[in-house]
Short mmCIF file of the N, C-alpha and C atoms (twelve columns), coordinates in Angstrom:
data_MODEL
# 
_entry.id   MODEL 
# 
loop_
_atom_site.group_PDB 
_atom_site.id 
_atom_site.type_symbol 
_atom_site.label_atom_id 
_atom_site.label_alt_id 
_atom_site.label_comp_id 
_atom_site.label_asym_id 
_atom_site.label_seq_id 
_atom_site.Cartn_x 
_atom_site.Cartn_y 
_atom_site.Cartn_z 
_atom_site.pdbx_PDB_model_num 
ATOM 1   N N  . MET A 1  106.981 86.259  90.260  1 
ATOM 2   C CA . MET A 1  108.170 86.849  89.719  1 
ATOM 3   C C  . MET A 1  109.129 87.271  90.836  1 
ATOM 4   N N  . TYR A 2  108.596 87.796  91.925  1 
ATOM 5   C CA . TYR A 2  109.467 88.290  92.997  1 
ATOM 6   C C  . TYR A 2  109.714 87.250  94.079  1 
ATOM 7   N N  . THR A 3  109.129 86.076  93.952  1 
ATOM 8   C CA . THR A 3  109.219 85.093  95.029  1 
ATOM 9   C C  . THR A 3  110.642 84.664  95.330  1 
ATOM 10  N N  . HIS A 4  111.526 84.740  94.359  1 
ATOM 11  C CA . HIS A 4  112.915 84.354  94.608  1 
ATOM 12  C C  . HIS A 4  113.795 85.554  94.946  1 
ATOM 13  N N  . ARG A 5  113.248 86.759  94.853  1 
ATOM 14  C CA . ARG A 5  114.017 87.975  95.138  1 
ATOM 15  C C  . ARG A 5  113.735 88.516  96.527  1 
ATOM 16  N N  . ILE A 6  112.455 88.541  96.896  1 
ATOM 17  C CA . ILE A 6  112.048 89.168  98.151  1 
ATOM 18  C C  . ILE A 6  110.680 88.600  98.530  1 
ATOM 19  N N  . SER A 7  110.424 88.455  99.815  1 
ATOM 20  C CA . SER A 7  109.127 87.968  100.266 1 
ATOM 21  C C  . SER A 7  108.034 88.958  99.867  1 
ATOM 22  N N  . LEU A 8  106.918 88.439  99.389  1 
ATOM 23  C CA . LEU A 8  105.810 89.321  99.010  1 
ATOM 24  C C  . LEU A 8  105.268 90.092  100.211 1 
ATOM 25  N N  . ASP A 9  105.517 89.600  101.421 1 
ATOM 26  C CA . ASP A 9  105.121 90.326  102.631 1 
ATOM 27  C C  . ASP A 9  105.976 91.571  102.853 1 
ATOM 28  N N  . CYS A 10 107.069 91.677  102.116 1 
ATOM 29  C CA . CYS A 10 108.007 92.791  102.301 1 
ATOM 30  C C  . CYS A 10 108.000 93.753  101.120 1 
ATOM 31  N N  . ILE A 11 106.893 93.750  100.364 1 
ATOM 32  C CA . ILE A 11 106.731 94.656  99.222  1 
ATOM 33  C C  . ILE A 11 105.436 95.440  99.399  1 
ATOM 34  N N  . THR A 12 105.488 96.699  99.036  1 
ATOM 35  C CA . THR A 12 104.292 97.534  99.000  1 
ATOM 36  C C  . THR A 12 104.236 98.204  97.633  1 
ATOM 37  N N  . TYR A 13 103.094 98.780  97.294  1 
ATOM 38  C CA . TYR A 13 102.975 99.454  96.006  1 
ATOM 39  C C  . TYR A 13 102.188 100.735 96.170  1 
ATOM 40  N N  . GLY A 14 102.362 101.615 95.202  1 
ATOM 41  C CA . GLY A 14 101.625 102.868 95.211  1 
ATOM 42  C C  . GLY A 14 101.529 103.432 93.812  1 
ATOM 43  N N  . THR A 15 100.450 104.138 93.561  1 
ATOM 44  C CA . THR A 15 100.262 104.788 92.270  1 
ATOM 45  C C  . THR A 15 101.130 106.031 92.204  1 
ATOM 46  N N  . GLU A 16 101.856 106.187 91.102  1 
ATOM 47  C CA . GLU A 16 102.707 107.362 90.913  1 
ATOM 48  C C  . GLU A 16 102.106 108.352 89.924  1 
ATOM 49  N N  . GLU A 17 101.435 107.844 88.906  1 
ATOM 50  C CA . GLU A 17 100.909 108.724 87.862  1 
ATOM 51  C C  . GLU A 17 99.681  108.069 87.245  1 
ATOM 52  N N  . THR A 18 98.671  108.883 86.964  1 
ATOM 53  C CA . THR A 18 97.505  108.389 86.242  1 
ATOM 54  C C  . THR A 18 97.167  109.374 85.136  1 
ATOM 55  N N  . THR A 19 96.831  108.833 83.979  1 
ATOM 56  C CA . THR A 19 96.376  109.632 82.846  1 
ATOM 57  C C  . THR A 19 95.154  108.932 82.271  1 
ATOM 58  N N  . ASP A 20 94.549  109.530 81.253  1 
ATOM 59  C CA . ASP A 20 93.440  108.858 80.580  1 
ATOM 60  C C  . ASP A 20 93.921  107.606 79.855  1 
ATOM 61  N N  . THR A 21 95.200  107.555 79.528  1 
ATOM 62  C CA . THR A 21 95.767  106.461 78.745  1 
ATOM 63  C C  . THR A 21 96.297  105.319 79.610  1 
ATOM 64  N N  . TYR A 22 96.942  105.637 80.729  1 
ATOM 65  C CA . TYR A 22 97.567  104.600 81.556  1 
ATOM 66  C C  . TYR A 22 97.610  105.026 83.013  1 
ATOM 67  N N  . PHE A 23 97.934  104.050 83.873  1 
ATOM 68  C CA . PHE A 23 98.316  104.370 85.243  1 
ATOM 69  C C  . PHE A 23 99.670  103.723 85.504  1 
ATOM 70  N N  . GLN A 24 100.438 104.383 86.333  1 
ATOM 71  C CA . GLN A 24 101.803 103.941 86.623  1 
ATOM 72  C C  . GLN A 24 101.915 103.682 88.115  1 
ATOM 73  N N  . PHE A 25 102.532 102.554 88.458  1 
ATOM 74  C CA . PHE A 25 102.718 102.270 89.880  1 
ATOM 75  C C  . PHE A 25 104.132 101.792 90.160  1 
ATOM 76  N N  . VAL A 26 104.499 101.888 91.418  1 
ATOM 77  C CA . VAL A 26 105.840 101.528 91.875  1 
ATOM 78  C C  . VAL A 26 105.728 100.429 92.934  1 
ATOM 79  N N  . LEU A 27 106.653 99.480  92.888  1 
ATOM 80  C CA . LEU A 27 106.803 98.481  93.943  1 
ATOM 81  C C  . LEU A 27 107.999 98.897  94.787  1 
ATOM 82  N N  . ARG A 28 107.821 98.881  96.096  1 
ATOM 83  C CA . ARG A 28 108.890 99.287  97.013  1 
ATOM 84  C C  . ARG A 28 109.100 98.221  98.082  1 
ATOM 85  N N  . GLU A 29 110.333 98.149  98.554  1 
ATOM 86  C CA . GLU A 29 110.648 97.273  99.679  1 
ATOM 87  C C  . GLU A 29 110.089 97.874  100.965 1 
ATOM 88  N N  . ILE A 30 109.571 97.012  101.821 1 
ATOM 89  C CA . ILE A 30 109.187 97.413  103.173 1 
ATOM 90  C C  . ILE A 30 110.373 97.096  104.075 1 
ATOM 91  N N  . HIS A 31 110.824 98.074  104.816 1 
ATOM 92  C CA . HIS A 31 111.918 97.858  105.764 1 
ATOM 93  C C  . HIS A 31 111.360 97.993  107.173 1 
ATOM 94  N N  . ASN A 32 111.373 96.888  107.896 1 
ATOM 95  C CA . ASN A 32 110.911 96.868  109.282 1 
ATOM 96  C C  . ASN A 32 111.586 95.692  109.988 1 
ATOM 97  N N  . ALA A 33 111.170 95.395  111.209 1 
ATOM 98  C CA . ALA A 33 111.799 94.313  111.968 1 
ATOM 99  C C  . ALA A 33 111.647 92.968  111.256 1 
ATOM 100 N N  . LYS A 34 110.494 92.722  110.660 1 
ATOM 101 C CA . LYS A 34 110.251 91.449  109.977 1 
ATOM 102 C C  . LYS A 34 111.065 91.329  108.693 1 
ATOM 103 N N  . CYS A 35 111.107 92.404  107.910 1 
ATOM 104 C CA . CYS A 35 111.723 92.360  106.579 1 
ATOM 105 C C  . CYS A 35 113.190 92.753  106.581 1 
ATOM 106 N N  . GLY A 36 113.631 93.413  107.638 1 
ATOM 107 C CA . GLY A 36 115.011 93.882  107.699 1 
ATOM 108 C C  . GLY A 36 115.173 95.212  106.994 1 
ATOM 109 N N  . GLY A 37 116.381 95.716  106.987 1 
ATOM 110 C CA . GLY A 37 116.669 96.978  106.315 1 
ATOM 111 C C  . GLY A 37 116.436 98.188  107.199 1 
ATOM 112 N N  . ASP A 38 116.809 99.325  106.679 1 
ATOM 113 C CA . ASP A 38 116.678 100.611 107.371 1 
ATOM 114 C C  . ASP A 38 115.236 101.093 107.279 1 
ATOM 115 N N  . PRO A 39 114.514 101.210 108.398 1 
ATOM 116 C CA . PRO A 39 113.117 101.622 108.354 1 
ATOM 117 C C  . PRO A 39 112.907 103.046 107.848 1 
ATOM 118 N N  . GLU A 40 113.963 103.812 107.724 1 
ATOM 119 C CA . GLU A 40 113.853 105.174 107.195 1 
ATOM 120 C C  . GLU A 40 113.891 105.204 105.668 1 
ATOM 121 N N  . THR A 41 114.087 104.038 105.042 1 
ATOM 122 C CA . THR A 41 114.143 103.980 103.577 1 
ATOM 123 C C  . THR A 41 113.085 103.027 103.039 1 
ATOM 124 N N  . SER A 42 112.760 103.202 101.777 1 
ATOM 125 C CA . SER A 42 111.800 102.355 101.075 1 
ATOM 126 C C  . SER A 42 112.237 102.251 99.612  1 
ATOM 127 N N  . PRO A 43 113.292 101.478 99.346  1 
ATOM 128 C CA . PRO A 43 113.850 101.430 97.994  1 
ATOM 129 C C  . PRO A 43 112.869 100.899 96.946  1 
ATOM 130 N N  . VAL A 44 112.983 101.447 95.752  1 
ATOM 131 C CA . VAL A 44 112.162 101.010 94.622  1 
ATOM 132 C C  . VAL A 44 112.669 99.657  94.135  1 
ATOM 133 N N  . VAL A 45 111.737 98.731  93.919  1 
ATOM 134 C CA . VAL A 45 112.051 97.433  93.328  1 
ATOM 135 C C  . VAL A 45 111.851 97.517  91.817  1 
ATOM 136 N N  . ASP A 46 110.675 97.977  91.386  1 
ATOM 137 C CA . ASP A 46 110.341 98.110  89.962  1 
ATOM 138 C C  . ASP A 46 109.224 99.116  89.780  1 
ATOM 139 N N  . ARG A 47 109.097 99.596  88.528  1 
ATOM 140 C CA . ARG A 47 108.000 100.490 88.152  1 
ATOM 141 C C  . ARG A 47 107.296 99.911  86.928  1 
ATOM 142 N N  . TYR A 48 105.966 100.092 86.885  1 
ATOM 143 C CA . TYR A 48 105.161 99.557  85.788  1 
ATOM 144 C C  . TYR A 48 104.148 100.587 85.312  1 
ATOM 145 N N  . ARG A 49 103.766 100.463 84.030  1 
ATOM 146 C CA . ARG A 49 102.648 101.213 83.457  1 
ATOM 147 C C  . ARG A 49 101.657 100.204 82.902  1 
ATOM 148 N N  . VAL A 50 100.385 100.446 83.169  1 
ATOM 149 C CA . VAL A 50 99.320  99.605  82.633  1 
ATOM 150 C C  . VAL A 50 98.434  100.490 81.776  1 
ATOM 151 N N  . TYR A 51 98.316  100.136 80.495  1 
ATOM 152 C CA . TYR A 51 97.501  100.908 79.557  1 
ATOM 153 C C  . TYR A 51 96.049  100.468 79.670  1 
ATOM 154 N N  . ARG A 52 95.184  101.440 79.868  1 
ATOM 155 C CA . ARG A 52 93.792  101.179 80.205  1 
ATOM 156 C C  . ARG A 52 93.036  100.414 79.125  1 
ATOM 157 N N  . ARG A 53 93.122  100.831 77.891  1 
ATOM 158 C CA . ARG A 53 92.330  100.195 76.825  1 
ATOM 159 C C  . ARG A 53 92.844  98.825  76.446  1 
ATOM 160 N N  . SER A 54 94.132  98.715  76.261  1 
ATOM 161 C CA . SER A 54 94.706  97.458  75.755  1 
ATOM 162 C C  . SER A 54 95.064  96.474  76.866  1 
ATOM 163 N N  . GLY A 55 95.285  96.983  78.080  1 
ATOM 164 C CA . GLY A 55 95.767  96.131  79.158  1 
ATOM 165 C C  . GLY A 55 97.263  95.845  79.060  1 
ATOM 166 N N  . LYS A 56 97.920  96.464  78.079  1 
ATOM 167 C CA . LYS A 56 99.361  96.276  77.891  1 
ATOM 168 C C  . LYS A 56 100.105 96.779  79.129  1 
ATOM 169 N N  . ILE A 57 101.141 96.049  79.513  1 
ATOM 170 C CA . ILE A 57 101.957 96.424  80.667  1 
ATOM 171 C C  . ILE A 57 103.371 96.724  80.186  1 
ATOM 172 N N  . GLU A 58 103.919 97.824  80.685  1 
ATOM 173 C CA . GLU A 58 105.312 98.165  80.421  1 
ATOM 174 C C  . GLU A 58 106.063 98.212  81.742  1 
ATOM 175 N N  . TRP A 59 107.344 97.932  81.678  1 
ATOM 176 C CA . TRP A 59 108.235 97.893  82.834  1 
ATOM 177 C C  . TRP A 59 109.352 98.892  82.589  1 
ATOM 178 N N  . LEU A 60 109.713 99.660  83.606  1 
ATOM 179 C CA . LEU A 60 110.794 100.630 83.472  1 
ATOM 180 C C  . LEU A 60 112.130 99.930  83.685  1 
ATOM 181 N N  . GLU A 61 112.920 99.865  82.615  1 
ATOM 182 C CA . GLU A 61 114.263 99.301  82.681  1 
ATOM 183 C C  . GLU A 61 115.139 100.397 83.267  1 
ATOM 184 N N  . ARG A 62 115.617 100.193 84.485  1 
ATOM 185 C CA . ARG A 62 116.240 101.278 85.251  1 
ATOM 186 C C  . ARG A 62 117.598 101.726 84.727  1 
ATOM 187 N N  . ILE A 63 118.363 100.848 84.138  1 
ATOM 188 C CA . ILE A 63 119.703 101.243 83.680  1 
ATOM 189 C C  . ILE A 63 119.602 102.207 82.503  1 
ATOM 190 N N  . GLU A 64 118.802 101.846 81.507  1 
ATOM 191 C CA . GLU A 64 118.632 102.697 80.327  1 
ATOM 192 C C  . GLU A 64 117.581 103.780 80.548  1 
ATOM 193 N N  . GLY A 65 116.687 103.538 81.505  1 
ATOM 194 C CA . GLY A 65 115.616 104.499 81.766  1 
ATOM 195 C C  . GLY A 65 114.522 104.467 80.718  1 
ATOM 196 N N  . ASP A 66 114.366 103.312 80.049  1 
ATOM 197 C CA . ASP A 66 113.369 103.166 78.986  1 
ATOM 198 C C  . ASP A 66 112.210 102.305 79.456  1 
ATOM 199 N N  . TRP A 67 111.009 102.644 78.984  1 
ATOM 200 C CA . TRP A 67 109.850 101.791 79.216  1 
ATOM 201 C C  . TRP A 67 109.879 100.684 78.174  1 
ATOM 202 N N  . ARG A 68 109.758 99.437  78.631  1 
ATOM 203 C CA . ARG A 68 109.828 98.277  77.740  1 
ATOM 204 C C  . ARG A 68 108.621 97.387  77.958  1 
ATOM 205 N N  . PRO A 69 108.254 96.612  76.932  1 
ATOM 206 C CA . PRO A 69 107.143 95.670  77.115  1 
ATOM 207 C C  . PRO A 69 107.445 94.726  78.280  1 
ATOM 208 N N  . TYR A 70 106.447 94.502  79.101  1 
ATOM 209 C CA . TYR A 70 106.613 93.622  80.256  1 
ATOM 210 C C  . TYR A 70 106.735 92.177  79.791  1 
ATOM 211 N N  . ASN A 71 107.819 91.537  80.161  1 
ATOM 212 C CA . ASN A 71 108.049 90.128  79.883  1 
ATOM 213 C C  . ASN A 71 108.728 89.550  81.119  1 
ATOM 214 N N  . PRO A 72 107.967 88.873  81.989  1 
ATOM 215 C CA . PRO A 72 108.533 88.405  83.253  1 
ATOM 216 C C  . PRO A 72 109.750 87.501  83.079  1 
ATOM 217 N N  . ALA A 73 109.842 86.798  81.966  1 
ATOM 218 C CA . ALA A 73 110.980 85.901  81.749  1 
ATOM 219 C C  . ALA A 73 112.284 86.679  81.577  1 
ATOM 220 N N  . GLN A 74 112.197 87.937  81.157  1 
ATOM 221 C CA . GLN A 74 113.396 88.736  80.926  1 
ATOM 222 C C  . GLN A 74 113.776 89.612  82.114  1 
ATOM 223 N N  . ILE A 75 112.912 89.733  83.098  1 
ATOM 224 C CA . ILE A 75 113.163 90.604  84.247  1 
ATOM 225 C C  . ILE A 75 113.741 89.768  85.380  1 
ATOM 226 N N  . ARG A 76 114.878 90.168  85.861  1 
ATOM 227 C CA . ARG A 76 115.536 89.409  86.941  1 
ATOM 228 C C  . ARG A 76 115.771 90.289  88.138  1 
# 
Protein backbone atom coordinates (compact mmCIF):
# COMPACT_ATOMS: atom_id res chain seq x y z
CA MET A 1 0.00 0.00 0.00
CA TYR A 2 2.79 2.45 0.84
CA THR A 3 5.21 1.33 -1.87
CA HIS A 4 4.22 4.20 -4.15
CA ARG A 5 4.11 6.79 -1.34
CA ILE A 6 7.26 6.19 0.68
CA SER A 7 9.99 3.57 0.93
CA LEU A 8 9.20 0.93 3.54
CA ASP A 9 12.74 1.52 4.86
CA CYS A 10 11.60 5.02 5.82
CA ILE A 11 8.60 4.01 7.96
CA THR A 12 8.47 3.01 11.60
CA TYR A 13 5.55 2.01 13.80
CA GLY A 14 4.61 2.07 17.44
CA THR A 15 1.75 1.04 19.67
CA GLU A 16 -0.33 3.98 20.88
CA GLU A 17 -3.15 2.31 22.79
CA THR A 18 -4.08 -1.18 23.91
CA THR A 19 -7.34 -2.39 25.41
CA ASP A 20 -8.93 -5.79 25.91
CA THR A 21 -10.85 -5.13 22.69
CA TYR A 22 -8.21 -3.71 20.32
CA PHE A 23 -4.71 -2.36 19.91
CA GLN A 24 -3.94 0.84 18.06
CA PHE A 25 -0.72 1.65 16.26
CA VAL A 26 0.75 4.52 14.30
CA LEU A 27 2.97 4.55 11.20
CA ARG A 28 5.49 7.38 11.12
CA GLU A 29 8.02 8.66 8.63
CA ILE A 30 11.68 8.18 9.50
CA HIS A 31 13.67 11.33 8.80
CA ASN A 32 17.40 10.78 8.46
CA ALA A 33 20.17 11.07 5.86
CA LYS A 34 18.85 8.09 3.88
CA CYS A 35 15.16 9.04 3.96
CA GLY A 36 15.48 12.82 3.94
CA GLY A 37 13.46 15.28 5.97
CA ASP A 38 14.05 17.03 9.27
CA PRO A 39 15.53 14.51 11.76
CA GLU A 40 13.84 16.40 14.60
CA THR A 41 10.40 15.38 13.29
CA SER A 42 8.57 12.10 12.76
CA PRO A 43 5.30 12.87 10.94
CA VAL A 44 2.37 10.48 11.18
CA VAL A 45 1.55 8.61 7.97
CA ASP A 46 -1.51 6.66 9.21
CA ARG A 47 -3.14 5.20 12.31
CA TYR A 48 -4.83 1.80 12.63
CA ARG A 49 -6.85 -0.23 15.13
CA VAL A 50 -6.87 -4.01 15.10
CA TYR A 51 -9.70 -5.74 16.96
CA ARG A 52 -8.44 -8.76 18.83
CA ARG A 53 -11.36 -11.18 18.47
CA SER A 54 -12.50 -10.45 14.94
CA GLY A 55 -9.21 -9.34 13.40
CA LYS A 56 -11.11 -6.38 11.93
CA ILE A 57 -8.88 -3.43 11.03
CA GLU A 58 -9.93 0.21 11.14
CA TRP A 59 -8.06 3.19 9.70
CA LEU A 60 -8.23 6.73 11.08
CA GLU A 61 -9.46 9.07 8.36
CA ARG A 62 -7.55 12.19 9.36
CA ILE A 63 -9.70 14.90 7.78
CA GLU A 64 -12.96 13.84 9.45
CA GLY A 65 -11.23 12.24 12.43
CA ASP A 66 -13.38 9.10 12.11
CA TRP A 67 -12.36 5.47 12.40
CA ARG A 68 -13.37 3.67 9.20
CA PRO A 69 -13.18 0.08 7.99
CA TYR A 70 -9.78 -0.57 6.48
CA ASN A 71 -9.98 -0.84 2.70
CA PRO A 72 -6.57 -0.41 1.04
CA ALA A 73 -8.17 0.38 -2.32
CA GLN A 74 -9.75 3.52 -0.84
CA ILE A 75 -6.69 4.81 1.05
CA ARG A 76 -4.34 6.98 -0.97
